Coordinates of C-alpha atoms and ligand atoms in Angstrom, one line a residue:
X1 CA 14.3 68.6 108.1
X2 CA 15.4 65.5 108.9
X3 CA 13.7 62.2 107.8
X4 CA 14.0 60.6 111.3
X5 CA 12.9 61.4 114.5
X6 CA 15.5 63.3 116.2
X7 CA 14.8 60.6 119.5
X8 CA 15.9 58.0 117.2
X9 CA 19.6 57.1 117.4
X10 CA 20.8 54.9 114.9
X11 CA 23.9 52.9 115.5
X12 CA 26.7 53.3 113.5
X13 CA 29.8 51.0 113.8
X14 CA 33.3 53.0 114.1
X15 CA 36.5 51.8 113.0
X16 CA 39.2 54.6 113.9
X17 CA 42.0 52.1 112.1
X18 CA 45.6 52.9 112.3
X19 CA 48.2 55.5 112.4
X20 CA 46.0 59.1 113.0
X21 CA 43.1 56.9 113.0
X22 CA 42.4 57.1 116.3
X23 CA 42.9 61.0 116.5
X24 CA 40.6 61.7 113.6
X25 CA 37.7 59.6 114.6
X26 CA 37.7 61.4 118.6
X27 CA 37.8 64.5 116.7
X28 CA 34.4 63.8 114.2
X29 CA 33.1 62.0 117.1
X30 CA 33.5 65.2 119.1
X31 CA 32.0 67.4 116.7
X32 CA 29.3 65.2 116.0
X33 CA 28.1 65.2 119.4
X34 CA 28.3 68.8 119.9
X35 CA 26.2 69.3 117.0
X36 CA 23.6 66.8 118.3
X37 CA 24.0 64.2 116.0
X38 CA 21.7 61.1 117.2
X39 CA 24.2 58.8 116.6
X40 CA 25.2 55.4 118.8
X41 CA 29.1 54.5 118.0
X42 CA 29.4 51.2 118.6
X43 CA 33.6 50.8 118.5
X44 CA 35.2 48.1 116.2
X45 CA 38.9 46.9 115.1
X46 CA 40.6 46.7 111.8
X47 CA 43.9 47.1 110.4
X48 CA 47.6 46.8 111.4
X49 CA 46.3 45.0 115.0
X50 CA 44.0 42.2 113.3
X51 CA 47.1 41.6 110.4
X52 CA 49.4 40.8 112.7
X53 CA 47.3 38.5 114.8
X54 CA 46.7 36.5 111.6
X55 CA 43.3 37.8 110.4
X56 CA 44.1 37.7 106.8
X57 CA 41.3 39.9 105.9
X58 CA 42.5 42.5 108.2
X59 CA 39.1 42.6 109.6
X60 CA 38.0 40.4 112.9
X61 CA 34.7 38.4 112.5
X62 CA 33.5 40.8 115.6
X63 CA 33.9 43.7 113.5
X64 CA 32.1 42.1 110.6
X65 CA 29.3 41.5 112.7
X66 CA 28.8 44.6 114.1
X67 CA 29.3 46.2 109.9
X68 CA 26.3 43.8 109.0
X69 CA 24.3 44.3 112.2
X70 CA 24.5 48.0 112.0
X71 CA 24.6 48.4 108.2
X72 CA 26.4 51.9 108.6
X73 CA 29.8 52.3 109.6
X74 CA 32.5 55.2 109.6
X75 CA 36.1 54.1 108.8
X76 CA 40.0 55.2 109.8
X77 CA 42.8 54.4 107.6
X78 CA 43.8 50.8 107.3
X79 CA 47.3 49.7 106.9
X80 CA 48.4 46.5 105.6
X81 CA 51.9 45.4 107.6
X82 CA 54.5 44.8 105.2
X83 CA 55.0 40.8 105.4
X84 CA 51.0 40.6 106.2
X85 CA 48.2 40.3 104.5
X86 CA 48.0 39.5 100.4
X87 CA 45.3 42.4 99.9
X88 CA 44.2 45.2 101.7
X89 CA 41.5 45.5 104.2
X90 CA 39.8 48.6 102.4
X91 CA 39.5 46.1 99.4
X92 CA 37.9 43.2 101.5
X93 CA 35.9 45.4 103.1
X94 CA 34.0 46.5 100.3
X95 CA 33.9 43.3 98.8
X96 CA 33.1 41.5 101.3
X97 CA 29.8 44.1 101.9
X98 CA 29.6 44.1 98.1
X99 CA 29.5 48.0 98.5
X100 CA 29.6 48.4 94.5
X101 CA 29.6 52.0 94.8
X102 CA 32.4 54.5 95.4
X103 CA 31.4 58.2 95.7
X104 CA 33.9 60.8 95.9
X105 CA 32.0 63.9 96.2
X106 CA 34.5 67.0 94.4
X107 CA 33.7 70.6 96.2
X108 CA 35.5 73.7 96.3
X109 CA 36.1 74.0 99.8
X110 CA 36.1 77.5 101.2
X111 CA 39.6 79.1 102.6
X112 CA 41.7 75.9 100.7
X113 CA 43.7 78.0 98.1
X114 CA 43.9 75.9 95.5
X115 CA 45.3 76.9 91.4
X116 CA 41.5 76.0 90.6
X117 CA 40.3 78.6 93.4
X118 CA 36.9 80.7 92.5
X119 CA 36.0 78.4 89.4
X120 CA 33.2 76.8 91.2
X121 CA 34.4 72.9 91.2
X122 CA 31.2 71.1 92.3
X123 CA 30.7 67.5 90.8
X124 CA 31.2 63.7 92.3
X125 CA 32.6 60.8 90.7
X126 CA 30.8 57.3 90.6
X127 CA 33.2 54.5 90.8
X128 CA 32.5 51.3 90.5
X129 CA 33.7 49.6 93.2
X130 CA 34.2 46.0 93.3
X131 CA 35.1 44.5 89.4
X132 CA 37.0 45.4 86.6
X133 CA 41.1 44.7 86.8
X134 CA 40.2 44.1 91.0
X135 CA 38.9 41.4 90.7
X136 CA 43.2 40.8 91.5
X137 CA 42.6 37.7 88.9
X138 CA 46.4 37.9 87.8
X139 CA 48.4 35.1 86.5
X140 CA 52.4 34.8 84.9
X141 CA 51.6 33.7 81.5
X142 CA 55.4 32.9 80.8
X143 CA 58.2 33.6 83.3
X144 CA 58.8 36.9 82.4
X145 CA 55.1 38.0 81.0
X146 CA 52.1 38.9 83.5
X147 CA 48.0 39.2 82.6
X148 CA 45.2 40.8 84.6
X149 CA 41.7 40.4 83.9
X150 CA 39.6 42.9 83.8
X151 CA 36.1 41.2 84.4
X152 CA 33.1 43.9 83.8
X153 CA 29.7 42.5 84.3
X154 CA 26.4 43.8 82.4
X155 CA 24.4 43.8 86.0
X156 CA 27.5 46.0 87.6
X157 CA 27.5 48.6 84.5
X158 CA 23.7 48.2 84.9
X159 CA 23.8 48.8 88.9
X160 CA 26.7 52.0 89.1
X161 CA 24.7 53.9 86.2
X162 CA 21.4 53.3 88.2
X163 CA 23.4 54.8 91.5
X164 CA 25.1 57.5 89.5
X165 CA 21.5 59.0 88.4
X166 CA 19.6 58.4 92.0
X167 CA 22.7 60.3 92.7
X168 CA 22.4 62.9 90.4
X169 CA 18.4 62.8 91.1
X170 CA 19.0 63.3 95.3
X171 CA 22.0 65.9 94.7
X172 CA 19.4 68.3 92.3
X173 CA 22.2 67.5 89.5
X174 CA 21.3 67.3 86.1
X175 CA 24.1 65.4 83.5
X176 CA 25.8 62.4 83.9
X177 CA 29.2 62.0 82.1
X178 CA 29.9 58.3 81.5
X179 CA 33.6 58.3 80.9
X180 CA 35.2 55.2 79.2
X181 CA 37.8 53.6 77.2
X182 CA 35.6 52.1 75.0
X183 CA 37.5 53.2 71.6
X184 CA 39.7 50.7 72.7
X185 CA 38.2 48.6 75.1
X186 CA 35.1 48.0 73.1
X187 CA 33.9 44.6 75.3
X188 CA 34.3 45.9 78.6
X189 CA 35.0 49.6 78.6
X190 CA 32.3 49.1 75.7
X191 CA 29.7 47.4 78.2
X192 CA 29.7 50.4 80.5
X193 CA 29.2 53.5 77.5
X194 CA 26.0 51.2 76.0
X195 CA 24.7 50.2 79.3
X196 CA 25.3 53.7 81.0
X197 CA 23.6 55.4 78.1
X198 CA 20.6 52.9 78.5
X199 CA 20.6 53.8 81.6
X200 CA 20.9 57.2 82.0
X201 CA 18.4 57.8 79.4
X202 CA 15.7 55.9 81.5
X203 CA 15.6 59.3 83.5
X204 CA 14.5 62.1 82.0
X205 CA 15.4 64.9 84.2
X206 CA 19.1 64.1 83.5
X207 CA 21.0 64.5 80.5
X208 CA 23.5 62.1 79.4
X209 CA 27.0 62.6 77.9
X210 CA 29.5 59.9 77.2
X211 CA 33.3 60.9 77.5
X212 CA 36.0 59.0 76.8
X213 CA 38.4 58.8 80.0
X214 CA 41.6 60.2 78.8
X215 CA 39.7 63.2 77.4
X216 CA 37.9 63.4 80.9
X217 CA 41.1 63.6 83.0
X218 CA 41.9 66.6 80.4
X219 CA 38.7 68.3 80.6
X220 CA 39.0 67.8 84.5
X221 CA 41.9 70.0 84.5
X222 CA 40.8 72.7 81.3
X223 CA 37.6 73.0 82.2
X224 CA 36.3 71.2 85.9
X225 CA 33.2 73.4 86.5
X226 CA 31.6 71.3 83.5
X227 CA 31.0 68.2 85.6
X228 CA 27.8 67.0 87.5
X229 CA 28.2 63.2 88.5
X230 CA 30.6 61.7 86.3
X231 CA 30.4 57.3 86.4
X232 CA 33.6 55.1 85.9
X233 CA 34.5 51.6 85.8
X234 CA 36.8 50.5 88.8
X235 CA 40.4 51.7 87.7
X236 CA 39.5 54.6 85.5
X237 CA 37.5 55.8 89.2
X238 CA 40.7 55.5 91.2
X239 CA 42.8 57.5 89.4
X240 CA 40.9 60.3 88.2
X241 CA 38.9 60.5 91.5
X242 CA 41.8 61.3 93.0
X243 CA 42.7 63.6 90.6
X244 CA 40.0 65.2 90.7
X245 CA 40.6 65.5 94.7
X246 CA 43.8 67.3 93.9
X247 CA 41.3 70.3 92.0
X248 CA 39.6 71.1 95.4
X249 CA 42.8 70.5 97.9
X250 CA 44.4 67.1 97.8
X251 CA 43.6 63.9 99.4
X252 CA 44.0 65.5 103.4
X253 CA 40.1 67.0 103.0
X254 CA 39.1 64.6 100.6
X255 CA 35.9 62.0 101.7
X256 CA 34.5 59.3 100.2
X257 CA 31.3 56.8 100.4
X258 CA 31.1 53.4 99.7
X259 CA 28.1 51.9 99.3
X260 CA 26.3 48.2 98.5
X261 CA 22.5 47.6 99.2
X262 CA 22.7 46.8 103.0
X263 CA 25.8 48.1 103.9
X264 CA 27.8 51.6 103.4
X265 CA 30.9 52.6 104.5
X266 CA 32.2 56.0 105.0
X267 CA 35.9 57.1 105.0
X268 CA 38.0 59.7 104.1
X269 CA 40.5 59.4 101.2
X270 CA 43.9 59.9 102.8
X271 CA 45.9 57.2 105.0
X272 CA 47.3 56.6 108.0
X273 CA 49.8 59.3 107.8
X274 CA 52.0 57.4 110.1
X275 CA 54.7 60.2 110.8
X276 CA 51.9 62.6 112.3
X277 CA 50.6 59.9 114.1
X278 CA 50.1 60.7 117.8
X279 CA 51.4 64.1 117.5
X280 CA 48.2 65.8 117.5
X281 CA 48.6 67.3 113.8
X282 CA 46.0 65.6 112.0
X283 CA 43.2 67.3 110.0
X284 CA 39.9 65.6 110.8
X285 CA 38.7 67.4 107.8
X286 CA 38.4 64.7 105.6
X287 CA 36.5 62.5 108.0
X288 CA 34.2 64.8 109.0
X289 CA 33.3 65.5 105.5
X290 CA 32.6 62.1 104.8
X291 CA 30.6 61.7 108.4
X292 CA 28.3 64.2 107.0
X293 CA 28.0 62.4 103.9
X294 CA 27.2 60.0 106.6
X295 CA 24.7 61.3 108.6
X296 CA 23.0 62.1 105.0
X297 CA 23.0 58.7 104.1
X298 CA 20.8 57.8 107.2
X299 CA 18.4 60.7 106.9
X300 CA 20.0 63.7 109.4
X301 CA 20.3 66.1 106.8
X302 CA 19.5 69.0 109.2
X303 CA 22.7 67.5 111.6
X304 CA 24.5 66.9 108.3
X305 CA 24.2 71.0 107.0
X306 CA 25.0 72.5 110.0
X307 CA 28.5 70.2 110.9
X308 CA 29.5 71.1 107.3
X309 CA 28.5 74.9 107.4
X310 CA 30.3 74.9 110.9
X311 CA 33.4 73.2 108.8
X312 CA 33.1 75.9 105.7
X313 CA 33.2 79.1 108.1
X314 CA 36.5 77.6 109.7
X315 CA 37.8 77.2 106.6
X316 CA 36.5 80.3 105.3
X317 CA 37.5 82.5 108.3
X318 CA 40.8 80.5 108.3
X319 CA 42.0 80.8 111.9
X320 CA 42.9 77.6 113.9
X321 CA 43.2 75.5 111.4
X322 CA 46.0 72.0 111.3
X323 CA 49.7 72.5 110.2
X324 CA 48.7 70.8 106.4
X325 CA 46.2 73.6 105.1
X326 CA 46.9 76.7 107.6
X327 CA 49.5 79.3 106.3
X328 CA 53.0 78.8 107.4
X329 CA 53.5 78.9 110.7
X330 CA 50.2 79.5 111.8
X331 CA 48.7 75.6 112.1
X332 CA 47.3 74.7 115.2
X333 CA 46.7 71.2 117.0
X334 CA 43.7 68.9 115.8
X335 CA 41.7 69.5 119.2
X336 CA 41.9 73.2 118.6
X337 CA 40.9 72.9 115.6
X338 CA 38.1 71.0 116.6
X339 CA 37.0 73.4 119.3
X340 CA 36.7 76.1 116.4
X341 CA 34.8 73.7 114.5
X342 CA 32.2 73.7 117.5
X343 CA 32.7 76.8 118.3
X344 CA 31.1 77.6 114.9
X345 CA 28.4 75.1 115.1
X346 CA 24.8 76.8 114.0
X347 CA 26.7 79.2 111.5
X348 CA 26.2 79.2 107.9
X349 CA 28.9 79.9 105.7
X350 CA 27.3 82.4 103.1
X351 CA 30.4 81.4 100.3
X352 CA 28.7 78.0 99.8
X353 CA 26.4 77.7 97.3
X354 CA 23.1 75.7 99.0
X355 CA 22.5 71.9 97.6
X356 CA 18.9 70.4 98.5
X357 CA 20.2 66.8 99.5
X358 CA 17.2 64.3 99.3
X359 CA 18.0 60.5 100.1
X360 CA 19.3 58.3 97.2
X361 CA 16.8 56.1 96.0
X362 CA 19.3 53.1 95.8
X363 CA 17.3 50.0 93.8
X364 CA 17.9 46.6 96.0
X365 CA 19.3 44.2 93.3
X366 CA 18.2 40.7 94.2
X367 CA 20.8 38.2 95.1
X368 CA 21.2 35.0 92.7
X369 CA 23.3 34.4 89.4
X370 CA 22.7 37.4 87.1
X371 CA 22.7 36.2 83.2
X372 CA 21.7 37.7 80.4
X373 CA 19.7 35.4 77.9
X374 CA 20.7 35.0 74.5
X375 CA 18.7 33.6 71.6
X376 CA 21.5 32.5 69.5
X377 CA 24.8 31.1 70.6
X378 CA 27.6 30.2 68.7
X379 CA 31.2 29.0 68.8
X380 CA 33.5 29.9 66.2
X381 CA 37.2 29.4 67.2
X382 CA 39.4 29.3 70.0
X383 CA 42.0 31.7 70.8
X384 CA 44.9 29.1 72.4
X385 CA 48.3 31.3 74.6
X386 CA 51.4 29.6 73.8
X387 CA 54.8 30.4 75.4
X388 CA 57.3 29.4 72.0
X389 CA 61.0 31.2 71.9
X390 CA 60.2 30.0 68.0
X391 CA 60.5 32.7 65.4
X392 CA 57.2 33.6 64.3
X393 CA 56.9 32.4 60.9
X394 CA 58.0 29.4 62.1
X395 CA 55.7 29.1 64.9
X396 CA 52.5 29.9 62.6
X397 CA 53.7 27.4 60.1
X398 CA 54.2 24.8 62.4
X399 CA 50.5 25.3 64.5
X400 CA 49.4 25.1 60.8
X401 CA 51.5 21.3 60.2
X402 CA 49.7 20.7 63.9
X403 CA 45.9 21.4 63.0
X404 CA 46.1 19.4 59.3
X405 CA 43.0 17.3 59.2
X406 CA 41.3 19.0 62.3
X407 CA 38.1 20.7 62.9
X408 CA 40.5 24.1 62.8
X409 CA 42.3 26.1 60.9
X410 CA 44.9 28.8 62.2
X411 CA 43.8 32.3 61.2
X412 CA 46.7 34.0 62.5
X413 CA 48.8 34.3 65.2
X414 CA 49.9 37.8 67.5
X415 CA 52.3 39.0 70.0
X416 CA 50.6 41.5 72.5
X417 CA 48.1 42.0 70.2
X418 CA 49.8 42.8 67.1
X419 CA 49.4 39.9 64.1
X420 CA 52.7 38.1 63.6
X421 CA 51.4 35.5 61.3
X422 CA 50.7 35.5 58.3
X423 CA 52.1 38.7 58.1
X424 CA 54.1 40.9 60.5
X425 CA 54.4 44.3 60.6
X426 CA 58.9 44.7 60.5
X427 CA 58.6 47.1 63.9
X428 CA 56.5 45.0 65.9
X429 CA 58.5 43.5 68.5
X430 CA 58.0 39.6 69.7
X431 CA 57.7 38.5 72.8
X432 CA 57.5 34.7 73.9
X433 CA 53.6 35.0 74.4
X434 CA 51.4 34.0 71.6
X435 CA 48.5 34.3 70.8
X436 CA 47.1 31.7 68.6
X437 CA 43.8 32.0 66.8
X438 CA 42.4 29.1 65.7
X439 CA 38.5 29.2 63.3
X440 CA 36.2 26.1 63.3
X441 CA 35.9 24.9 60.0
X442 CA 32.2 23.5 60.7
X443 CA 30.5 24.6 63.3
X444 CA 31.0 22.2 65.9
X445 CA 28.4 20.0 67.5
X446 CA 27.0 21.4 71.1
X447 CA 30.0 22.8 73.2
X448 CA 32.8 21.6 71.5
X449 CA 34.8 20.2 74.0
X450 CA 35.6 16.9 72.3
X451 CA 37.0 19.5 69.5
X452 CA 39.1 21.6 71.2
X453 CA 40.9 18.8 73.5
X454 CA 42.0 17.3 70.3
X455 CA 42.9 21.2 69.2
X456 CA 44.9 21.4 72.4
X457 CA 46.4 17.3 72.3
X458 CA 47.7 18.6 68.2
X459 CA 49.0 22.4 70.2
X460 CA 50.5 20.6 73.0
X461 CA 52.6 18.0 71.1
X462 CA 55.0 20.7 69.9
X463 CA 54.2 23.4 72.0
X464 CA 53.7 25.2 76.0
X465 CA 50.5 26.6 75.8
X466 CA 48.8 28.3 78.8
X467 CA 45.4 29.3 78.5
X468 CA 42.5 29.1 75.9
X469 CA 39.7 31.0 75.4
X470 CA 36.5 30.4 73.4
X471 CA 35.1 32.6 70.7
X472 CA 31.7 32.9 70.7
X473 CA 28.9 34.7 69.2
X474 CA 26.2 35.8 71.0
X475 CA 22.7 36.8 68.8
X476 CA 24.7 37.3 66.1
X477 CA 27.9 39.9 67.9
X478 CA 31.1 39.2 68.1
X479 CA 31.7 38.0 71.9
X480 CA 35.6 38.9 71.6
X481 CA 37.9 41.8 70.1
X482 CA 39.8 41.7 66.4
X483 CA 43.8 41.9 66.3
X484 CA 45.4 44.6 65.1
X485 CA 46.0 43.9 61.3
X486 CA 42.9 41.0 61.6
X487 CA 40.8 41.1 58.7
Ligands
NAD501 P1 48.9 59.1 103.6 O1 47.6 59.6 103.1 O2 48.8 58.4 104.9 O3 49.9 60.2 103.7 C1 50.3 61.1 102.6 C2 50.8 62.4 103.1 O4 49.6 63.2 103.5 C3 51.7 62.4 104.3 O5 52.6 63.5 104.2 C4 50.7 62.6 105.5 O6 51.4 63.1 106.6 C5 49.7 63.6 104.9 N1 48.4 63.4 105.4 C6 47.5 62.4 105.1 N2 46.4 62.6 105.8 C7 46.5 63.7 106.6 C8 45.7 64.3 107.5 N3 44.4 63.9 107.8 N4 46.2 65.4 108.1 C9 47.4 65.9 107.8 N5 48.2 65.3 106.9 C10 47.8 64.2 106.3 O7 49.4 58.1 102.4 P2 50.6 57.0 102.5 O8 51.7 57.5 103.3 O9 50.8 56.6 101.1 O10 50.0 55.8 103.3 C11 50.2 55.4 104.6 C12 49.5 54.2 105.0 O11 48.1 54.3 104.9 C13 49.8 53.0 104.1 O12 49.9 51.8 104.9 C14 48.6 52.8 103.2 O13 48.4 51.5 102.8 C15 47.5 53.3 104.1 N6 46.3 53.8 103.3 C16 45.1 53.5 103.7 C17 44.0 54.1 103.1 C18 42.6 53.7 103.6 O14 42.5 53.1 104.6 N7 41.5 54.1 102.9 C19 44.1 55.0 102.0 C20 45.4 55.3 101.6 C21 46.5 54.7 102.3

C-alpha cells in the first residue's frame, strides 16, 4: 500500500539535462503517468545550456529553488562543456544539497544476459557522497609533484553507516559489509571501519562484516550473491559501484539515489550518450529504475512495484526492447519501447524475487560545527614539506645544523613516504618533495605557534618549504600515521 493518499500529488522537480536527456525523461514521464503515478513535474534546467551562459555551477538559481522547494527531484545527464565550468554539475549538485548519500541499488535484471546470469546478484552499495579525496582540495607541492586531500569526517562515517543500516532495515536485508582501506589508510579509511562497526552494531537485526576494499572488488566478482548493502567512503564507492553495475548489465540500466536530509536526487548512472542523442535510441531503462526508487522514496510503493514489474516482464519477455540490450538486429526505438513498457503495466514478473520496501528511517543530523571532544590534547612535532634538489643525507644534516638550539629536533626525513634520513633504504627513489619530521623537545606551552614560526624562520633560511602540518595527540592516540622505516 502506499503511505500517501493516492489524491495527494507531490511535486517533484525534473531536470531532463543534456544529450538523451530529454528523450529519457518523456519516456519515464510517460510511463509514470500511465501507471498512475501522483506525481506534479515541475520542469527545471541544468547542464550544457546554464555552462555556457556563465553559470559556473551549471545549475541556474531557478533550478535550485525549485530542488529546495520541492525537495525531490529526478535528474538527466549533465555535461560539463569543454572550456566551461571547473567542476561538474552532478558534483555541485550534491554538495550543494549536502545529499551525503549515494545508493546504487545492484539487481539481476531479468532478460539482460549477463556472464553473472542466474547467480542471484541482489545487494546495493552505500557511498558516501560528498568528502573524502572530493573535497577537489588539490595543490602542486613542487612543479612537477601534485597532493590531494582526502578529508574524512567522524560525523560523515557516523551519518553513511546510520543510512546504510536504515537501508538495510527498509530493504528486509540483513549484513552490512563496511569495505575499507584501513590496513593502509588507518586515519581515514581507519575512521570509517571503527565508526561503521560502532554503528552497525547499534542494530541488532543486522550483522556486521568489515572487508577491506581490494578484497571486496574481488569477492564482487568470485562470489557477488554474498553481498547485502555494502558502505564505502567516497572514491572506493565510485569505482566499485560501478563495477558492481557491470555484474547486472553495465551502466545503460544502471540507477542511482542521492540523498541528504531535505533533499534527494534521483538519476541514472550513464551520461549523455551524445552520439544517440535525438535519434530516438535511448534506453529509458536506467531512469525509470531510478524513478521507482523515486516514487519509493516518497511513499508510492504500490506505483513503484508495478512500473518496475511492468519493466522486468519486458525485459524478461524480451521483445521491443532499445538497440543497446536487444539481440542483434532486433532493437527497437525508445517510444516503442515505452509502449511495451505500458503495455505491460499491472503484470508481475514471476522471475523476481519479491522485496518488502518500507521507507528509510533517515536520522535528521542537526546543522552547526560537528566536533568531537577530547579530554587530552597534545602537540608533539610538526611535520614541515620542503621542495630541496639536495641529496638527502645532506638535506637531513643540514635541517639538523638549522634546528640547533631550538624547541625541535629532526627525527627523520622521507620521500613519498619512505624514510630517507637517517637511514635510506638503497631502492627507494627520491623525489624533490620532503617530508620533514620535526619532535618537540619539551612540550610546548599552549598552541605553539611562537615555536613553530621560529621552526619555520630556521627551515626557511636554507630551504622552500610548502606546507606544515601539526602532530597531535588526541586522549592519548596518535593523531597522524608513522613512515615506513619510523621507529
Ligand atoms: P555515456 O554514459 O554517455 O556513454 C557511454 C556509452 O554508453 C556510449 O556508447 C553511449 O551511447 C552508451 N549509452 C549510455 N547511456 C545509454 C542509454 N541510456 N541508452 C543507450 N546507450 C547508452 O558516457 P560518456 O560518453 O563518458 O559521457 C558523455 C557525457 O555525459 C560527458 O559529458 C560526461 O561528463 C557526461 N556524464 C554525465 C553523467 C551524469 O550526469 N550523471 C554521468 C556520466 C557522464
Amino acid at each position: 500500500m502506499d503511505s500517501l493518499p493516492v489524491s495527494q500529488k507531490v511535486k517533484v522537480t525534473a531536470i531532463a539535462g543534456d544529450g538523451i536527456g530529454a528523450e529519457v525523461m518523456r519516456a519515464t514521464q510517460q510511463v509514470l503517468a500511465a501507471a498512475g503515478a501522483q506525481v506534479e513535474w515541475e520542469d527545471a534546467m541544468a547542464g550544457a545550456e546554464a555552462f555556457r551562459k556563465g553559470i559556473v555551477t551549471g545549475t541556474p538559481q531557478e533550478t535550485l529553488d525549485s530542488i529546495e522547494s520541492c525537495g525531490v527531484a529526478l535528474k538527466g545527464p549533465l555535461e560539463t562543456p569543454v572550456g566551461f565550468g571547473e567542476k561538474s554539475a552532478n558534483v555541485s549538485l550534491r554538495k550543494i544539497f549536502e545529499m551525503y548519500g549515494n545508493i546504487r541499488p545492484v539487481r539481476e535484471l531479468p532478460g539482460i544476459r549477463t556472464p553473472f546470469s542466474g547467480r542471484g546478484i541482489d545487494f546495493t552499495v552505500v557511498r558516501e557522497n560528498v568528502e573524502d579525496l572530493y573535497a577537489g582540495i588539490e595543490h602542486m607541492q613542487t612543479p612537477g609533484v601534485s597532493q590531494a586531500v582526502k578529508l574524512i569526517s567522524e560525523v560523515g562515517c557516523e551519518r553513511i553507516a546510520e543510512l546504510a543500516c536504515a537501508l538495510a532495515l527498509a530493504e528486509g536485508r540483513g549484513k552490512v559489509t563496511v569495505a575499507t582501506k584501513a590496513n593502509i589508510l588507518k586515519q581515514t579509511e581507519g575512521m570509517l571501519k571503527t565508526v561503521g562497526e560502532r554503528v552497525v552494531k547499534r542494530h541488532p537485526a543486522l550483522t556486521h562484516e568489515h572487508m577491506i576494499v581490494d578484497n571486496c572488488a574481488h569477492q564482487m566478482v568470485i562470489r557477488p550473491e554474498q553481498f547485502d548493502v555494502c558502505v564505502m567512503t567516497n572514491m572506493n564507492g565510485d569505482i566499485l559501484s560501478d563495477l558492481a553495475a557491470g555484474l547486472v548489465g553495465g551502466l545503460g540500466v544502471a540507477p542511482s539515489a542521492n540523498l541528504g536530509d531535505t533533499v534527494a536526487m534521483f538519476e541514472a548512472v550513464h551520461g549523455s550518450a551524445p552520439q544517440i542523442a535525438g535519434k530516438a535510441l535511448a534506453n529509458p531503462t536506467a531512469l525509470l529504475l531510478s524513478a521507482v526508487m523515486m516514487l519509493r522514496h516518497i511513499g508510492h510503493f504500490a506505483t513503484a512495484a508495478k512500473v518496475e514489474h511492468a519493466l522486468y516482464v519486458t525485459l524478461e519477455e524480451g521483445r521491443d526492447l532499445t538497440g543497446d540490450i536487444a539481440a542483434p538486429g532486433d532493437g527497437v526505438s525508445t517510444w516503442a519501447y515505452v509502449e511495451r513498457v505500458i503495455a505491460n503495466l499491472g503484470r508481475t514478473s514471476a522471475r523476481v524475487p519479491a522485496r518488502e520496501y518500507r521507507p528509510i528511517a533517515m536520522r535528521p543530523w542537526p546543522r552547526g560545527t560537528w566536533s568531537r571532544a577530547v579530554a587530552k590534547r597534545e602537540l608533539v612535532g610538526v611535520d614541515v614539506f620542503i621542495e630541496s634538489t639536495a641529496e638527502p643525507q645532506a638535506l637531513g644534516d643540514s635541517l639538523v645544523a638549522a634546528v640547533a638550539g631550538s624547541r625541535f629536533s629532526l627525527k627523520l626525513v622521507s620521500s613519498r613516504g619512505a624514510q630517507v634520513w637517517p637511514v635510506a633504504q638503497p631502492h627507494t627513489f627520491v623525489v624533490d618533495h620532503f617530508r620533514a619530521r620535526f619532535m618537540f623537545i619539551a612540550p610546548p606551552a599552549a598552541e605553539g605557534s611562537a615555536e613553530i614560526a621560529d621552526l619555520i624562520a630556521r627551515v626557511g633560511r636554507e630551504h622552500r618549504w610548502m606546507h606544515v602540518e601539526k602532530l597531535q595527540r588526541f586522549d592519548g592516540a596518535d593523531g597522524f600515521t608513522k613512515d615506513q622505516g619510523e621507529g
